mmCIF file of C-alpha atoms and ligand atoms in Angstrom:
data_model
loop_
_atom_site.group_PDB
_atom_site.id
_atom_site.type_symbol
_atom_site.label_atom_id
_atom_site.label_comp_id
_atom_site.label_asym_id
_atom_site.label_seq_id
_atom_site.Cartn_x
_atom_site.Cartn_y
_atom_site.Cartn_z
ATOM 1 C CA MET A 1 6.857 -27.119 9.532
ATOM 2 C CA ASN A 2 7.893 -23.527 9.771
ATOM 3 C CA PRO A 3 5.361 -22.242 12.557
ATOM 4 C CA PHE A 4 5.364 -18.733 10.768
ATOM 5 C CA ALA A 5 4.041 -20.152 7.561
ATOM 6 C CA ALA A 6 0.932 -21.470 9.240
ATOM 7 C CA HIS A 7 -1.601 -18.539 9.350
ATOM 8 C CA SER A 8 -4.731 -20.332 8.534
ATOM 9 C CA ARG A 9 -7.884 -18.580 9.805
ATOM 10 C CA GLU A 10 -9.477 -21.971 10.452
ATOM 11 C CA PHE A 11 -9.163 -23.538 13.865
ATOM 12 C CA GLU A 12 -10.991 -26.449 15.327
ATOM 13 C CA ASP A 13 -14.668 -25.453 14.724
ATOM 14 C CA PHE A 14 -14.240 -21.736 15.736
ATOM 15 C CA LEU A 15 -16.023 -19.271 13.757
ATOM 16 C CA TYR A 16 -14.195 -15.954 14.108
ATOM 17 C CA VAL A 17 -10.895 -16.545 16.126
ATOM 18 C CA TYR A 18 -7.657 -18.029 14.944
ATOM 19 C CA PRO A 19 -4.339 -18.493 16.842
ATOM 20 C CA VAL A 20 -1.206 -17.744 14.853
ATOM 21 C CA ILE A 21 2.514 -17.521 15.746
ATOM 22 C CA SER A 22 3.470 -14.215 14.397
ATOM 23 C CA ARG A 23 7.005 -13.081 13.563
ATOM 24 C CA ARG A 24 6.026 -9.410 13.797
ATOM 25 C CA SER A 25 4.089 -9.874 17.105
ATOM 26 C CA GLU A 26 7.025 -12.172 18.426
ATOM 27 C CA GLY A 27 4.751 -14.690 19.755
ATOM 28 C CA LEU A 28 1.042 -15.778 19.782
ATOM 29 C CA SER A 29 -1.322 -13.388 18.016
ATOM 30 C CA ILE A 30 -5.042 -14.111 18.588
ATOM 31 C CA GLY A 31 -6.519 -13.271 15.187
ATOM 32 C CA ILE A 32 -10.149 -12.093 14.617
ATOM 33 C CA ASN A 33 -11.585 -12.589 11.275
ATOM 34 C CA LEU A 34 -14.684 -10.288 10.435
ATOM 35 C CA SER A 35 -14.585 -10.948 6.771
ATOM 36 C CA LEU A 36 -16.480 -14.236 7.016
ATOM 37 C CA ARG A 37 -17.063 -14.188 3.243
ATOM 38 C CA LYS A 38 -13.528 -12.901 2.459
ATOM 39 C CA GLU A 39 -14.680 -9.486 1.371
ATOM 40 C CA CYS A 40 -11.977 -6.887 1.118
ATOM 41 C CA ASN A 41 -11.667 -3.466 -0.578
ATOM 42 C CA PHE A 42 -8.301 -4.287 -1.916
ATOM 43 C CA ASP A 43 -7.322 -7.129 -4.119
ATOM 44 C CA CYS A 44 -3.524 -7.666 -3.555
ATOM 45 C CA PRO A 45 -1.680 -10.071 -5.649
ATOM 46 C CA TYR A 46 0.261 -11.157 -2.494
ATOM 47 C CA CYS A 47 -2.814 -11.773 -0.398
ATOM 48 C CA GLN A 48 -2.976 -15.197 1.151
ATOM 49 C CA VAL A 49 -6.678 -15.431 1.002
ATOM 50 C CA ASP A 50 -7.961 -17.747 -1.664
ATOM 51 C CA ARG A 51 -11.184 -15.746 -2.903
ATOM 52 C CA THR A 52 -11.914 -18.541 -5.595
ATOM 53 C CA HIS A 53 -13.288 -20.557 -2.718
ATOM 54 C CA ILE A 54 -15.954 -18.464 -0.488
ATOM 55 C CA LEU A 55 -16.987 -19.974 2.598
ATOM 56 C CA GLU A 56 -20.490 -20.656 3.187
ATOM 57 C CA LYS A 57 -20.440 -19.366 6.626
ATOM 58 C CA ASP A 58 -23.122 -17.095 8.072
ATOM 59 C CA ARG A 59 -22.313 -13.321 7.815
ATOM 60 C CA GLU A 60 -23.509 -12.531 11.296
ATOM 61 C CA VAL A 61 -21.204 -12.162 14.039
ATOM 62 C CA LYS A 62 -22.522 -13.706 17.238
ATOM 63 C CA PHE A 63 -20.506 -11.628 20.070
ATOM 64 C CA GLU A 64 -21.173 -14.332 22.997
ATOM 65 C CA VAL A 65 -19.570 -16.876 20.555
ATOM 66 C CA LEU A 66 -16.644 -14.469 19.687
ATOM 67 C CA GLN A 67 -15.970 -13.610 23.454
ATOM 68 C CA LYS A 68 -16.003 -17.530 24.214
ATOM 69 C CA GLU A 69 -13.497 -18.338 21.404
ATOM 70 C CA ILE A 70 -11.036 -15.507 22.617
ATOM 71 C CA HIS A 71 -11.230 -16.679 26.121
ATOM 72 C CA LEU A 72 -10.722 -20.330 25.113
ATOM 73 C CA ILE A 73 -7.493 -19.550 23.061
ATOM 74 C CA ILE A 74 -6.197 -17.513 25.933
ATOM 75 C CA GLN A 75 -6.877 -20.112 28.594
ATOM 76 C CA ASN A 76 -5.475 -22.925 26.331
ATOM 77 C CA ALA A 77 -2.220 -20.851 25.685
ATOM 78 C CA LEU A 78 -1.879 -20.230 29.489
ATOM 79 C CA ASN A 79 -2.460 -23.885 30.426
ATOM 80 C CA GLY A 80 -0.347 -25.273 27.706
ATOM 81 C CA GLU A 81 -3.066 -27.264 25.794
ATOM 82 C CA LEU A 82 -2.620 -24.961 22.649
ATOM 83 C CA TRP A 83 1.116 -25.955 22.101
ATOM 84 C CA LYS A 84 -0.014 -29.617 21.842
ATOM 85 C CA TYR A 85 -1.430 -28.889 18.305
ATOM 86 C CA PRO A 86 0.779 -30.198 15.445
ATOM 87 C CA ARG A 87 0.996 -26.652 13.985
ATOM 88 C CA PHE A 88 2.526 -25.398 17.021
ATOM 89 C CA ALA A 89 5.089 -28.329 17.492
ATOM 90 C CA ASN A 90 8.146 -26.220 16.337
ATOM 91 C CA VAL A 91 7.431 -23.155 18.263
ATOM 92 C CA LYS A 92 10.216 -21.852 20.416
ATOM 93 C CA GLN A 93 9.565 -21.435 24.117
ATOM 94 C CA GLU A 94 10.126 -17.666 23.786
ATOM 95 C CA PHE A 95 7.417 -17.382 21.142
ATOM 96 C CA LYS A 96 4.811 -19.322 23.449
ATOM 97 C CA GLN A 97 3.558 -15.821 24.939
ATOM 98 C CA ILE A 98 0.301 -14.215 24.190
ATOM 99 C CA ARG A 99 1.301 -10.967 22.461
ATOM 100 C CA ASP A 100 -1.820 -9.545 21.076
ATOM 101 C CA ILE A 101 -5.493 -9.999 19.882
ATOM 102 C CA ALA A 102 -5.313 -8.705 16.350
ATOM 103 C CA ILE A 103 -8.609 -7.684 14.246
ATOM 104 C CA SER A 104 -7.298 -8.741 11.124
ATOM 105 C CA GLY A 105 -8.560 -11.827 9.116
ATOM 106 C CA ASP A 106 -9.644 -12.297 5.458
ATOM 107 C CA GLY A 107 -10.241 -8.688 4.629
ATOM 108 C CA GLU A 108 -10.317 -4.971 5.644
ATOM 109 C CA SER A 109 -11.923 -5.270 9.191
ATOM 110 C CA THR A 110 -12.389 -1.437 9.628
ATOM 111 C CA THR A 111 -15.064 -1.713 6.957
ATOM 112 C CA SER A 112 -17.155 -4.422 8.688
ATOM 113 C CA LYS A 113 -20.491 -3.340 10.402
ATOM 114 C CA TYR A 114 -19.128 -5.411 13.536
ATOM 115 C CA PHE A 115 -15.809 -3.472 13.781
ATOM 116 C CA PHE A 116 -16.743 -1.082 16.590
ATOM 117 C CA GLU A 117 -18.431 -3.727 18.847
ATOM 118 C CA THR A 118 -15.536 -6.236 18.133
ATOM 119 C CA ALA A 119 -12.977 -3.501 19.018
ATOM 120 C CA ASN A 120 -14.795 -2.509 22.221
ATOM 121 C CA LEU A 121 -15.065 -6.261 23.267
ATOM 122 C CA VAL A 122 -11.314 -6.701 22.578
ATOM 123 C CA LEU A 123 -10.725 -3.706 24.912
ATOM 124 C CA LYS A 124 -12.821 -5.102 27.602
ATOM 125 C CA ILE A 125 -11.176 -8.439 27.358
ATOM 126 C CA ILE A 126 -7.636 -6.861 27.531
ATOM 127 C CA GLU A 127 -8.847 -5.005 30.528
ATOM 128 C CA GLU A 128 -10.165 -8.092 32.323
ATOM 129 C CA TYR A 129 -6.650 -9.886 31.685
ATOM 130 C CA GLU A 130 -4.828 -6.732 32.822
ATOM 131 C CA ARG A 131 -6.511 -7.079 36.078
ATOM 132 C CA GLN A 132 -4.891 -10.645 36.497
ATOM 133 C CA ASN A 133 -1.308 -9.106 35.328
ATOM 134 C CA LEU A 134 -1.534 -10.520 31.917
ATOM 135 C CA LYS A 135 -0.615 -7.765 29.400
ATOM 136 C CA ILE A 136 -2.125 -8.384 25.801
ATOM 137 C CA ALA A 137 -1.951 -5.609 22.984
ATOM 138 C CA PRO A 138 -5.090 -4.555 21.135
ATOM 139 C CA VAL A 139 -4.122 -4.643 17.303
ATOM 140 C CA VAL A 140 -5.948 -3.592 14.076
ATOM 141 C CA ILE A 141 -4.235 -4.740 10.826
ATOM 142 C CA THR A 142 -5.413 -2.222 8.321
ATOM 143 C CA ASN A 143 -5.112 -0.972 4.648
ATOM 144 C CA ALA A 144 -5.573 2.755 5.879
ATOM 145 C CA THR A 145 -8.863 3.111 3.815
ATOM 146 C CA MET A 146 -10.981 4.049 6.752
ATOM 147 C CA LEU A 147 -8.094 5.768 8.764
ATOM 148 C CA HIS A 148 -9.429 9.253 8.324
ATOM 149 C CA LYS A 149 -12.826 8.441 10.034
ATOM 150 C CA LYS A 150 -13.142 10.226 13.356
ATOM 151 C CA GLU A 151 -14.935 7.208 15.105
ATOM 152 C CA ILE A 152 -12.207 4.727 13.856
ATOM 153 C CA GLN A 153 -9.349 7.081 14.909
ATOM 154 C CA GLU A 154 -10.845 7.349 18.433
ATOM 155 C CA ILE A 155 -11.125 3.569 18.902
ATOM 156 C CA LEU A 156 -7.582 3.235 17.577
ATOM 157 C CA LEU A 157 -6.186 5.895 19.836
ATOM 158 C CA THR A 158 -7.535 3.963 22.807
ATOM 159 C CA MET A 159 -5.772 0.881 21.585
ATOM 160 C CA VAL A 160 -2.534 2.827 21.434
ATOM 161 C CA GLU A 161 -3.134 3.819 25.100
ATOM 162 C CA LYS A 162 -3.582 0.166 25.756
ATOM 163 C CA GLY A 163 -0.107 -0.760 24.194
ATOM 164 C CA GLY A 164 -1.362 -1.572 20.840
ATOM 165 C CA GLY A 165 -3.050 0.190 17.873
ATOM 166 C CA PRO A 166 -3.215 -0.056 14.169
ATOM 167 C CA TRP A 167 -0.528 -1.656 11.952
ATOM 168 C CA VAL A 168 -1.007 0.424 8.732
ATOM 169 C CA LYS A 169 -0.254 -1.134 5.282
ATOM 170 C CA LEU A 170 1.955 1.018 2.862
ATOM 171 C CA ASP A 171 3.518 -0.796 0.092
ATOM 172 C CA ALA A 172 4.078 1.525 -2.698
ATOM 173 C CA GLY A 173 5.729 4.897 -3.360
ATOM 174 C CA THR A 174 3.751 5.898 -6.436
ATOM 175 C CA GLU A 175 0.211 5.749 -7.704
ATOM 176 C CA GLU A 176 1.365 3.310 -10.564
ATOM 177 C CA GLU A 177 3.105 0.915 -7.940
ATOM 178 C CA PHE A 178 0.147 1.137 -5.558
ATOM 179 C CA LYS A 179 -2.398 0.122 -8.456
ATOM 180 C CA LYS A 180 -0.232 -3.006 -8.930
ATOM 181 C CA VAL A 181 0.140 -3.976 -5.362
ATOM 182 C CA ALA A 182 -3.554 -3.291 -4.153
ATOM 183 C CA GLU A 183 -5.756 -3.503 -7.265
ATOM 184 C CA THR A 184 -8.435 -1.091 -5.960
ATOM 185 C CA LYS A 185 -10.336 1.881 -7.089
ATOM 186 C CA ILE A 186 -9.346 3.825 -4.022
ATOM 187 C CA SER A 187 -6.363 6.111 -4.963
ATOM 188 C CA TYR A 188 -2.936 6.239 -3.591
ATOM 189 C CA SER A 189 -2.986 9.856 -2.661
ATOM 190 C CA LYS A 190 -6.188 9.039 -0.631
ATOM 191 C CA ILE A 191 -4.309 6.292 1.334
ATOM 192 C CA LEU A 192 -1.482 8.831 1.940
ATOM 193 C CA ASP A 193 -4.112 11.542 3.197
ATOM 194 C CA ASN A 194 -5.612 9.018 5.459
ATOM 195 C CA ILE A 195 -2.229 7.905 6.932
ATOM 196 C CA LEU A 196 -1.236 11.545 7.603
ATOM 197 C CA SER A 197 -4.443 12.342 9.280
ATOM 198 C CA PHE A 198 -3.957 9.548 11.780
ATOM 199 C CA ALA A 199 -0.033 9.941 11.994
ATOM 200 C CA LYS A 200 -0.555 13.418 13.093
ATOM 201 C CA LEU A 201 -2.388 12.326 16.220
ATOM 202 C CA THR A 202 -0.096 9.503 17.318
ATOM 203 C CA PRO A 203 3.127 7.877 16.128
ATOM 204 C CA ILE A 204 2.106 4.915 13.879
ATOM 205 C CA ILE A 205 3.449 1.478 12.853
ATOM 206 C CA LEU A 206 3.498 0.826 9.233
ATOM 207 C CA GLN A 207 3.645 -2.723 7.645
ATOM 208 C CA THR A 208 5.343 -2.641 4.316
ATOM 209 C CA ILE A 209 5.839 -5.746 2.150
ATOM 210 C CA GLN A 210 8.240 -5.928 -0.727
ATOM 211 C CA PHE A 211 8.601 -8.711 -3.332
ATOM 212 C CA TYR A 212 9.360 -9.238 -7.196
ATOM 213 C CA PHE A 213 6.665 -9.810 -9.746
ATOM 214 C CA PRO A 214 7.102 -12.985 -11.780
ATOM 215 C CA ASN A 215 8.939 -10.779 -14.418
ATOM 216 C CA GLN A 216 11.505 -9.745 -11.705
ATOM 217 C CA VAL A 217 10.088 -6.130 -11.426
ATOM 218 C CA VAL A 218 10.270 -5.144 -7.737
ATOM 219 C CA SER A 219 7.060 -4.446 -6.123
ATOM 220 C CA PHE A 220 8.274 -0.722 -5.070
ATOM 221 C CA ASN A 221 11.307 1.305 -5.564
ATOM 222 C CA LEU A 222 12.981 2.811 -2.529
ATOM 223 C CA LYS A 223 13.364 6.320 -3.724
ATOM 224 C CA PRO A 224 9.702 7.378 -4.373
ATOM 225 C CA PHE A 225 8.786 5.322 -1.221
ATOM 226 C CA THR A 226 11.232 7.223 1.028
ATOM 227 C CA GLN A 227 10.252 10.541 -0.756
ATOM 228 C CA ARG A 228 6.584 10.078 0.249
ATOM 229 C CA LEU A 229 7.568 9.113 3.705
ATOM 230 C CA ASN A 230 9.556 12.323 4.058
ATOM 231 C CA GLU A 231 6.774 14.417 2.625
ATOM 232 C CA LEU A 232 4.414 12.863 5.218
ATOM 233 C CA GLN A 233 6.761 13.684 7.945
ATOM 234 C CA THR A 234 7.267 17.288 6.775
ATOM 235 C CA LYS A 235 3.309 17.579 6.888
ATOM 236 C CA GLY A 236 3.311 16.459 10.436
ATOM 237 C CA ALA A 237 3.113 12.615 10.471
ATOM 238 C CA ASN A 238 4.825 10.746 13.120
ATOM 239 C CA PHE A 239 6.143 6.974 12.688
ATOM 240 C CA ARG A 240 7.137 4.480 15.532
ATOM 241 C CA TYR A 241 8.739 2.200 13.035
ATOM 242 C CA ILE A 242 8.287 0.182 9.757
ATOM 243 C CA GLN A 243 7.780 -3.582 9.663
ATOM 244 C CA LEU A 244 9.585 -4.565 6.458
ATOM 245 C CA TYR A 245 8.882 -8.070 5.454
ATOM 246 C CA THR A 246 8.408 -10.305 2.414
ATOM 247 C CA LEU A 247 6.403 -13.158 1.261
ATOM 248 C CA ALA A 248 6.452 -16.218 3.367
ATOM 249 C CA ARG A 249 3.167 -17.947 2.425
ATOM 250 C CA ASP A 250 1.125 -18.860 -0.716
ATOM 251 C CA THR A 251 -0.327 -15.939 -2.623
ATOM 252 C CA LYS A 252 -3.265 -15.101 -4.844
ATOM 253 C CA VAL A 253 -0.953 -14.431 -7.708
ATOM 254 C CA LYS A 254 1.396 -17.395 -8.352
ATOM 255 C CA ASN A 255 5.335 -17.228 -8.925
ATOM 256 C CA LEU A 256 5.723 -14.023 -6.974
ATOM 257 C CA ILE A 257 9.184 -14.002 -5.559
ATOM 258 C CA PRO A 258 10.397 -12.983 -2.083
ATOM 259 C CA LEU A 259 13.355 -10.809 -1.319
ATOM 260 C CA THR A 260 16.407 -12.507 0.188
ATOM 261 C CA LYS A 261 17.330 -11.738 3.823
ATOM 262 C CA GLU A 262 20.200 -9.631 2.419
ATOM 263 C CA GLU A 263 18.154 -7.686 0.125
ATOM 264 C CA LEU A 264 15.492 -6.948 2.814
ATOM 265 C CA SER A 265 18.316 -5.799 5.234
ATOM 266 C CA ARG A 266 19.973 -3.647 2.840
ATOM 267 C CA ASN A 267 16.592 -1.912 1.801
ATOM 268 C CA ALA A 268 15.774 -1.457 5.471
ATOM 269 C CA GLU A 269 19.056 0.374 5.973
ATOM 270 C CA ILE A 270 18.329 2.563 3.048
ATOM 271 C CA ILE A 271 14.738 3.480 4.111
ATOM 272 C CA GLN A 272 15.971 4.212 7.640
ATOM 273 C CA ARG A 273 18.925 6.357 6.400
ATOM 274 C CA GLU A 274 16.748 8.292 4.038
ATOM 275 C CA THR A 275 13.724 8.867 6.405
ATOM 276 C CA GLY A 276 15.104 8.715 9.889
ATOM 277 C CA ILE A 277 12.380 6.152 10.613
ATOM 278 C CA LEU A 278 13.329 2.867 12.446
ATOM 279 C CA VAL A 279 12.778 -0.079 10.120
ATOM 280 C CA LYS A 280 12.546 -3.552 11.675
ATOM 281 C CA VAL A 281 12.990 -6.561 9.165
ATOM 282 C CA TYR A 282 11.025 -9.573 9.268
ATOM 283 C CA SER A 283 12.291 -12.197 6.679
HETATM 284 S S1 SF4 B 1 -5.730 -5.806 2.173
HETATM 285 FE FE1 SF4 B 1 -5.104 -7.460 3.126
HETATM 286 S S2 SF4 B 1 -6.774 -9.000 3.081
HETATM 287 FE FE2 SF4 B 1 -7.244 -7.246 1.493
HETATM 288 S S3 SF4 B 1 -6.632 -8.112 -0.353
HETATM 289 FE FE3 SF4 B 1 -4.908 -7.099 0.543
HETATM 290 S S4 SF4 B 1 -3.570 -8.556 1.826
HETATM 291 FE FE4 SF4 B 1 -5.665 -9.418 1.082
#
């Protein structure tokens, strides 16, 4: 089994926390799912979350349970017990490192009423392990819809100081492309404005997926995408790098087609050349 294909949000009888081996984290990412009933303000065709089956879980987040689950995963990764699970059987040694705690999950976590308390808990836990010389990055995987909010920006900036921060989704170069990949009422220009407001404060990491629809149409074209990035940079946005990747798991819409490794590498080169932003490829 490909260890990167296993991104289940279910682990043992845990309620909120799930361990995944992440290509983009380059090791163990400890995910926190705050969308317990799979709620999200986007409806991306490439989403791996199956919303036809809503879990009958309690919506309440119990922080003592969340805290215990995070500690248990960390302890089990450190003592080696975690790697005995069949899903981690093929994980290479260099990936058996705890890299981050990622507030992520089955929906947009920054819209959750539990987001701030969870983010503060993650920061507290990370500081505890830092005192024991274990560096873990605090990460938030976000679609940028709340990125303009001052209180969200403040906590994300603290995460940046701690070696992590947000991974911000940007999967389109035009309003039309955006509507097809996000299926939301929120406009593309709003997403760009939100990205600009945060990327003016600190260099940010973008996460960008590219794939083909079943009719062979590519999910976004490079020219408008690079133009938007250059416009953002002209207005004062700073980018650390772009994570360019393609489909690796089951998706909501069936028959979507991943790019080949060669296509991704070629597109990464073009984006990097046209924008001057480092592009890392994850195929
Ligand atoms: S924003 Fe993320 S969780 Fe929400 S639908 Fe898109 S891929 Fe799925």
